mmCIF file of C-alpha atoms in Angstrom:
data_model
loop_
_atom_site.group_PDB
_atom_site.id
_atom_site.type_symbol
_atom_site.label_atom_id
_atom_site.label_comp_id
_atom_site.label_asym_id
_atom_site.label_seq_id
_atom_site.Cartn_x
_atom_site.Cartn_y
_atom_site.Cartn_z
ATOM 1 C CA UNK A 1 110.911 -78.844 -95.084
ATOM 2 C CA UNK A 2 107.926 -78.437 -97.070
ATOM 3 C CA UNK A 3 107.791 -76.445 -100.467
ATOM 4 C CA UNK A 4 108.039 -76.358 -104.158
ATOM 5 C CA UNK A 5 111.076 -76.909 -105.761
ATOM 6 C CA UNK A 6 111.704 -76.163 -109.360
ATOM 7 C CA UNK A 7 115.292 -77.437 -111.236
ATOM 8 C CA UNK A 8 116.890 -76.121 -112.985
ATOM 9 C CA UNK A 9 117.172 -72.404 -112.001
ATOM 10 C CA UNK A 10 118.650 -71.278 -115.416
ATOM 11 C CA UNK A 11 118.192 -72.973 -118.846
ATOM 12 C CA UNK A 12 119.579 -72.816 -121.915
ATOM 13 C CA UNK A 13 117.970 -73.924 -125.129
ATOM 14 C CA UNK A 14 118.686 -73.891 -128.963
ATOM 15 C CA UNK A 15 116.622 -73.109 -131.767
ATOM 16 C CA UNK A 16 114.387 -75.926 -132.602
ATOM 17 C CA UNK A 17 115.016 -77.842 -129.052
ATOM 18 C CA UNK A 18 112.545 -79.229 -126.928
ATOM 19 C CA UNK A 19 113.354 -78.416 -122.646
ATOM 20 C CA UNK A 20 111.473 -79.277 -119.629
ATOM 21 C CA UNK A 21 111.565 -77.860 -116.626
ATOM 22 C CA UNK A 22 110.917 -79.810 -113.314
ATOM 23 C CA UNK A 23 108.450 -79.291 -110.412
ATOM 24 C CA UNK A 24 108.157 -81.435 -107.597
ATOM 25 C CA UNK A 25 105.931 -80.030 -104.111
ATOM 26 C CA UNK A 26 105.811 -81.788 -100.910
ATOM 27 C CA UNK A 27 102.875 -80.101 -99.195
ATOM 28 C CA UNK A 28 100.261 -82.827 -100.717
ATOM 29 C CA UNK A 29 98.344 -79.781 -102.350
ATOM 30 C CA UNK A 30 95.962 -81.189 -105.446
ATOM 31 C CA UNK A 31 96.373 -77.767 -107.837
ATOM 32 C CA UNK A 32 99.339 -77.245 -109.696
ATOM 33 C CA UNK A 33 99.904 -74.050 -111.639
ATOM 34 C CA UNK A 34 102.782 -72.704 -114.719
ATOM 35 C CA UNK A 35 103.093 -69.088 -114.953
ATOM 36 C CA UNK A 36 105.335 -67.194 -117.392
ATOM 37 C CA UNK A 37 106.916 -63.685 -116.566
ATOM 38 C CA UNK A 38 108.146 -61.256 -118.979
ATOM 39 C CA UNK A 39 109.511 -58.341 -117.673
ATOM 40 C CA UNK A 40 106.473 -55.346 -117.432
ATOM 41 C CA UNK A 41 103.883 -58.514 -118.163
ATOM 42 C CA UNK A 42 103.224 -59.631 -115.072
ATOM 43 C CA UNK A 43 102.357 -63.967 -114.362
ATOM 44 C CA UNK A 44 100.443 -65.007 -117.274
ATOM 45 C CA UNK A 45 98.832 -68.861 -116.628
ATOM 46 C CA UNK A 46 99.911 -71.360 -119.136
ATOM 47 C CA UNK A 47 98.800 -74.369 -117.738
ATOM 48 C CA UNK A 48 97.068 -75.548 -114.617
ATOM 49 C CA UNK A 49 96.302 -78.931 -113.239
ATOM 50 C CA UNK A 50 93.228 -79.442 -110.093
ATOM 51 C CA UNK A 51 94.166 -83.524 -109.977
ATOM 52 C CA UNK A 52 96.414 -86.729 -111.240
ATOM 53 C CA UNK A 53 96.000 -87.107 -114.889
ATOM 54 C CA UNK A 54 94.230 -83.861 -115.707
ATOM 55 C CA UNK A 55 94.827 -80.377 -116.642
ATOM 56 C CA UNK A 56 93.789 -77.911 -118.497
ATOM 57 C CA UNK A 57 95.291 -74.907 -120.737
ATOM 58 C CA UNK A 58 95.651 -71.469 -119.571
ATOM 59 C CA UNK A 59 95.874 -68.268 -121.165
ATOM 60 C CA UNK A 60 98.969 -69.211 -123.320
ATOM 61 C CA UNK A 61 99.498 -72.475 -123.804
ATOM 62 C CA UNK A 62 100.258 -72.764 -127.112
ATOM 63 C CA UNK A 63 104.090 -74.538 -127.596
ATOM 64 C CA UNK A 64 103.962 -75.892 -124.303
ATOM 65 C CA UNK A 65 102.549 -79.003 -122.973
ATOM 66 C CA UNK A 66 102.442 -80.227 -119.298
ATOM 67 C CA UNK A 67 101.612 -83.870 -117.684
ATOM 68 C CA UNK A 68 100.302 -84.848 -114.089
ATOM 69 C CA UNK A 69 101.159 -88.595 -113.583
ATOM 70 C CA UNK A 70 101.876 -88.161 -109.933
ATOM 71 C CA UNK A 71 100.493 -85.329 -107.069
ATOM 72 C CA UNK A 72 103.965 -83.931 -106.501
ATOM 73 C CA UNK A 73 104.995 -82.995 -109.754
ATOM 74 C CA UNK A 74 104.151 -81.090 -112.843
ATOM 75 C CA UNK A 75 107.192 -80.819 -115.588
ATOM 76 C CA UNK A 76 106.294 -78.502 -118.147
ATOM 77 C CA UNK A 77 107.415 -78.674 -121.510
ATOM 78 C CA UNK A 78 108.759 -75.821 -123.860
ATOM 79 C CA UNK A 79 108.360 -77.411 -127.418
ATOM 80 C CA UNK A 80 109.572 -76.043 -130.147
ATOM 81 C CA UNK A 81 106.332 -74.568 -131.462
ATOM 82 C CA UNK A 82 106.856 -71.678 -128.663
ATOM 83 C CA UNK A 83 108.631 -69.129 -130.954
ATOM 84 C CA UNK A 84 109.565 -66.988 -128.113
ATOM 85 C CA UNK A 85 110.519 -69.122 -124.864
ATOM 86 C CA UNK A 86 112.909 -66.605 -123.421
ATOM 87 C CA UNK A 87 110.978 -65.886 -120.087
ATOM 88 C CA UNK A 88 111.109 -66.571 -116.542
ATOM 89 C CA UNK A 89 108.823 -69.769 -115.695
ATOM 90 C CA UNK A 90 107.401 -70.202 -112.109
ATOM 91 C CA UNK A 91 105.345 -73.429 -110.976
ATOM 92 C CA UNK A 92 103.018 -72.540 -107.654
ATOM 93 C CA UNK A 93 100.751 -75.335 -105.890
ATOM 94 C CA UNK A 94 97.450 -74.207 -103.592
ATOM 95 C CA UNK A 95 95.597 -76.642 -102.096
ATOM 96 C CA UNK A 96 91.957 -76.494 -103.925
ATOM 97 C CA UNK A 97 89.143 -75.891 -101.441
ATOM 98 C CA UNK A 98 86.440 -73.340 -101.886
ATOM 99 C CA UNK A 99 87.928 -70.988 -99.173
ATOM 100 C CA UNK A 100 91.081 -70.323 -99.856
ATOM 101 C CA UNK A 101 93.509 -70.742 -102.891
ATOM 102 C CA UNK A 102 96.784 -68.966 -101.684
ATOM 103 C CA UNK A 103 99.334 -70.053 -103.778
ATOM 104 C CA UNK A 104 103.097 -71.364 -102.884
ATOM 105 C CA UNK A 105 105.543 -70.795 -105.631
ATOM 106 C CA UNK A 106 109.278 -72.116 -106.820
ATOM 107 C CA UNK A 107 112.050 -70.118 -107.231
ATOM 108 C CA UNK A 108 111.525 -70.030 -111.100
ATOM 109 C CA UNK A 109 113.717 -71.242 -113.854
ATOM 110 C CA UNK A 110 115.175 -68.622 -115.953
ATOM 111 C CA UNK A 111 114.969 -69.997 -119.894
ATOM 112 C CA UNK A 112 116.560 -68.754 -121.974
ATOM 113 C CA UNK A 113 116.988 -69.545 -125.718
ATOM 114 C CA UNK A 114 120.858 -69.089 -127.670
ATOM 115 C CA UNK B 1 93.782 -62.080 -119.669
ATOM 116 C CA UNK B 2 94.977 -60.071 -116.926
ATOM 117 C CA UNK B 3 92.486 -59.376 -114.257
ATOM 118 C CA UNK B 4 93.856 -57.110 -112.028
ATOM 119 C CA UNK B 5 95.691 -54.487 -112.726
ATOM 120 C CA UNK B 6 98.451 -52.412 -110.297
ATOM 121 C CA UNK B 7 98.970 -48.795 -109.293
ATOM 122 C CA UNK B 8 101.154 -47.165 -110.034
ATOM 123 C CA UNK B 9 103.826 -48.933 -111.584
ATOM 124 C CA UNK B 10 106.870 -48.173 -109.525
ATOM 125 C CA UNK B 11 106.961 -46.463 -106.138
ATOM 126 C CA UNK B 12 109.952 -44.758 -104.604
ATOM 127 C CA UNK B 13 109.563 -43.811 -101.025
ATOM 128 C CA UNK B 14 111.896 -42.931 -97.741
ATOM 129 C CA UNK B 15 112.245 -45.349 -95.233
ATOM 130 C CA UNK B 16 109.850 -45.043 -92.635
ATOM 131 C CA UNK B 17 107.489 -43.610 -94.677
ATOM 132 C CA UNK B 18 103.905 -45.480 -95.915
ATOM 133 C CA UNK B 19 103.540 -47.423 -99.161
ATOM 134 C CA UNK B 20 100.180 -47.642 -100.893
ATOM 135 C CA UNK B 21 99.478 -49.991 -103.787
ATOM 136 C CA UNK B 22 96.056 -50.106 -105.317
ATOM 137 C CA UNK B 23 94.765 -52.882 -107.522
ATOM 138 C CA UNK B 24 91.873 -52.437 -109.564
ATOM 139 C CA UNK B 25 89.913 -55.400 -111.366
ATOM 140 C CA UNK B 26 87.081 -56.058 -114.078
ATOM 141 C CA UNK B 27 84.792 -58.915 -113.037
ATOM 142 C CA UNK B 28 83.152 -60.400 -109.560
ATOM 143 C CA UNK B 29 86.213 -62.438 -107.181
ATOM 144 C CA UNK B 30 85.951 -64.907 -104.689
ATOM 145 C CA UNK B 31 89.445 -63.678 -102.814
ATOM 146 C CA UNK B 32 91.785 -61.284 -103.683
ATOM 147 C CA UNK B 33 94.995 -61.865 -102.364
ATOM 148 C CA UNK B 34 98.877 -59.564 -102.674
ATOM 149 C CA UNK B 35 101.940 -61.471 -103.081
ATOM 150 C CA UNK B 36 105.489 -59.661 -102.727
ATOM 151 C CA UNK B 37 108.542 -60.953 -105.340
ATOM 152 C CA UNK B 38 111.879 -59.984 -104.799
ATOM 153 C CA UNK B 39 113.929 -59.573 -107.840
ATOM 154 C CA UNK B 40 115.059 -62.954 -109.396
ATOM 155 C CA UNK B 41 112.798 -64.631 -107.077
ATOM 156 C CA UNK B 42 109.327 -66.913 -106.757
ATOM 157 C CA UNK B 43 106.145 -65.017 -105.635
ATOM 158 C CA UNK B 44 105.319 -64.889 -101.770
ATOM 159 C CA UNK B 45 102.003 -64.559 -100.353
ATOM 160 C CA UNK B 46 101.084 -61.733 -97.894
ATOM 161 C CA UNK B 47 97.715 -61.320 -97.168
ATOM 162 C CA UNK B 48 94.381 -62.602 -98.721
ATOM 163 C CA UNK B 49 90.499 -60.748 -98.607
ATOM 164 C CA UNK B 50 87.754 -62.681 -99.421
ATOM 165 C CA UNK B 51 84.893 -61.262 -101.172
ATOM 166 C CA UNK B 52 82.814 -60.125 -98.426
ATOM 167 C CA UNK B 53 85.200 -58.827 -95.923
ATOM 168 C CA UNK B 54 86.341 -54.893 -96.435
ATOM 169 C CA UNK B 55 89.431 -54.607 -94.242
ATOM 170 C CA UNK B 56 92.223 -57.220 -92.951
ATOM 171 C CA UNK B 57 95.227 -56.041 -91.089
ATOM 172 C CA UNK B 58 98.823 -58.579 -91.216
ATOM 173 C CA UNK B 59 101.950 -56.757 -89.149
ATOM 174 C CA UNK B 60 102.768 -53.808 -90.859
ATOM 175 C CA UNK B 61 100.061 -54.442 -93.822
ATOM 176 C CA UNK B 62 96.627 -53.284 -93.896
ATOM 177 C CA UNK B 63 94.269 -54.768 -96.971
ATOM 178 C CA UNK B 64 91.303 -52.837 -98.229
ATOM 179 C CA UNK B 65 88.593 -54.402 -100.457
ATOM 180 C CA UNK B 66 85.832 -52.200 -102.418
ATOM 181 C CA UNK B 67 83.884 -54.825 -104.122
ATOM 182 C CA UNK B 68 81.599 -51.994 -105.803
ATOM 183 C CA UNK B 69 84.156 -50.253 -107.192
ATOM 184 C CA UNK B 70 86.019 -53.650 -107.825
ATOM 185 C CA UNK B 71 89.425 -52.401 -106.046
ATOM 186 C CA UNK B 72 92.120 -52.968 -103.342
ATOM 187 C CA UNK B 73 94.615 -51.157 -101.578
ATOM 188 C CA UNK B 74 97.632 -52.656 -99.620
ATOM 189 C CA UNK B 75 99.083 -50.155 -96.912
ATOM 190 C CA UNK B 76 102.710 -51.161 -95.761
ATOM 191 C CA UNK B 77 103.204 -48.742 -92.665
ATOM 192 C CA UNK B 78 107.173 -47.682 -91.723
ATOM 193 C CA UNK B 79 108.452 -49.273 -94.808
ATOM 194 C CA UNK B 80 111.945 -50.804 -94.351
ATOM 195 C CA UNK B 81 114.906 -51.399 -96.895
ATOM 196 C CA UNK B 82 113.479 -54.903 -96.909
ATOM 197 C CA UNK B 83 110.422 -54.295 -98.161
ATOM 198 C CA UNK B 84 111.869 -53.124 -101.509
ATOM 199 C CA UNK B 85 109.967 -55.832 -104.137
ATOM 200 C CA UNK B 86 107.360 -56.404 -106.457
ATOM 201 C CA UNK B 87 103.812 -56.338 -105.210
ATOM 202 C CA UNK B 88 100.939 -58.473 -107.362
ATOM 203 C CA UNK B 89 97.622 -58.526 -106.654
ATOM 204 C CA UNK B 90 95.673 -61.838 -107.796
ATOM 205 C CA UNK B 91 91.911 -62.894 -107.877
ATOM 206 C CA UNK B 92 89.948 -66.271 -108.588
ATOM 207 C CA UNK B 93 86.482 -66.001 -108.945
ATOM 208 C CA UNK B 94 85.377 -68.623 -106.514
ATOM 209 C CA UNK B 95 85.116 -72.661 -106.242
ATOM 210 C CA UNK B 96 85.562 -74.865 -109.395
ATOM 211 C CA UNK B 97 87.812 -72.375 -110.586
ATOM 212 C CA UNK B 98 91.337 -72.004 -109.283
ATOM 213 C CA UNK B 99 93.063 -69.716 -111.364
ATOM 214 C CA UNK B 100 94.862 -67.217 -110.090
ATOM 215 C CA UNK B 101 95.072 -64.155 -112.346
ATOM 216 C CA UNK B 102 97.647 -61.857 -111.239
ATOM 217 C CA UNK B 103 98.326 -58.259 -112.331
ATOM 218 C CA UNK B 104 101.406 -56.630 -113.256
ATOM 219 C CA UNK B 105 102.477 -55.843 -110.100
ATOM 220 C CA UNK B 106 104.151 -52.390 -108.252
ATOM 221 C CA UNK B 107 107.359 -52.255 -107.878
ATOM 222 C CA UNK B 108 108.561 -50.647 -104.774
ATOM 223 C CA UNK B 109 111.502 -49.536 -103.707
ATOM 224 C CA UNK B 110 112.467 -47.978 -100.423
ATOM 225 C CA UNK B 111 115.271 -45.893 -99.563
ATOM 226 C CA UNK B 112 117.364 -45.912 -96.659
#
């Protein structure tokens, strides 16, 4: 089947750790996308990627840092510079044409820091 | 930033009865599109509008677009139990730039 698929579904972290959280998509899209979700906030974009080996920050990327060595995935990393990584994470892929940029997302990962 | 932005907040309604969501934004789109989230769960899309369309119809959903008053309304008609969920509304302003910027979303729920 095709789809996103994002591991783990809940994290833990401790203070000062560094995490990353996996997504891999099998529908040969070229966008990748990492939202965070607070509760009452809505998605906000923290990173996005149009191709291999580029992306570019979103509107809160600060403490987190993402690569794009292959088309079918796009870890994101929670460093330890993001002072409040308790937040529900969801990775989405479109395919990027000029017409149409519906989105597919994961099931999220839940992170949560102890 | 948040683009869009959802009304109301929450939305409590009979079953069988209509649900209308309206999403307002602040600069030009390409698309607007609505994506429903169940609790817990990733973001699934519904319906998208482009820019210079006014009206698309999906099942039991009906999408307006008022580019001049830079808004959208999604109709669900004879809501079920099922349709209980978030509902976002998200925009990108056209090619070269991807980004979807979502709102914060209605929450619906719908009693049996």
């Amino acid at each position: 089947d095709g789809g996103i698929t994002q591991s783990p579904k809940y994290l833990f972290r401790k203070e000062g750790q560094n995490v990353t959280l996996s997504c891999e998509q099998n529908l040969n899209h070229d966008a990748m996308y990492w939202y965070r979700q607070d509760p009452g906030q809505g998605l906000r974009l923290i990173y996005y990627s149009q191709i291999v080996n580029d992306f570019q920050k979103g509107d809160i990327a600060e403490g987190y840092s993402v690569s794009r060595e292959k088309k079918e995935s796009f870890p994101l990393t929670v460093t330890s510079a993001q002072k409040n990584p308790t937040a529900f994470y969801l990775c989405a892929s479109s395919i990027s044409s000029g017409y149409s940029t519906e989105a597919f997302f994961g099931q999220g990962t839940r992170l949560t820091v102890v | 930033s948040q683009q869009g932005e959802e009304d109301p907040q929450a939305l409590s309604i009979q079953e069988g009865e209509n649900a209308t969501m309206n999403c307002s934004y602040k600069t030009s789109i390409n698309n607007l599109q609505w994506y429903r989230q169940n609790s817990g769960r990733g973001l699934v899309h519904l319906i998208l509008i482009r820019s210079n369309e006014r009206e698309k119809h999906s099942g039991r959903l009906r999408v307006t677009l008022d580019t001049s008053k830079k808004s959208s309304s999604l109709l669900i008609t004879a809501s079920r139990a099922a349709d209980t969920a978030s509902y976002f509304c998200a925009t990108d302003f056209g090619a070269g730039s991807y980004q979807l910027t979502f709102g914060k979303g209605t929450k619906l729920s719908v009693i049996p």
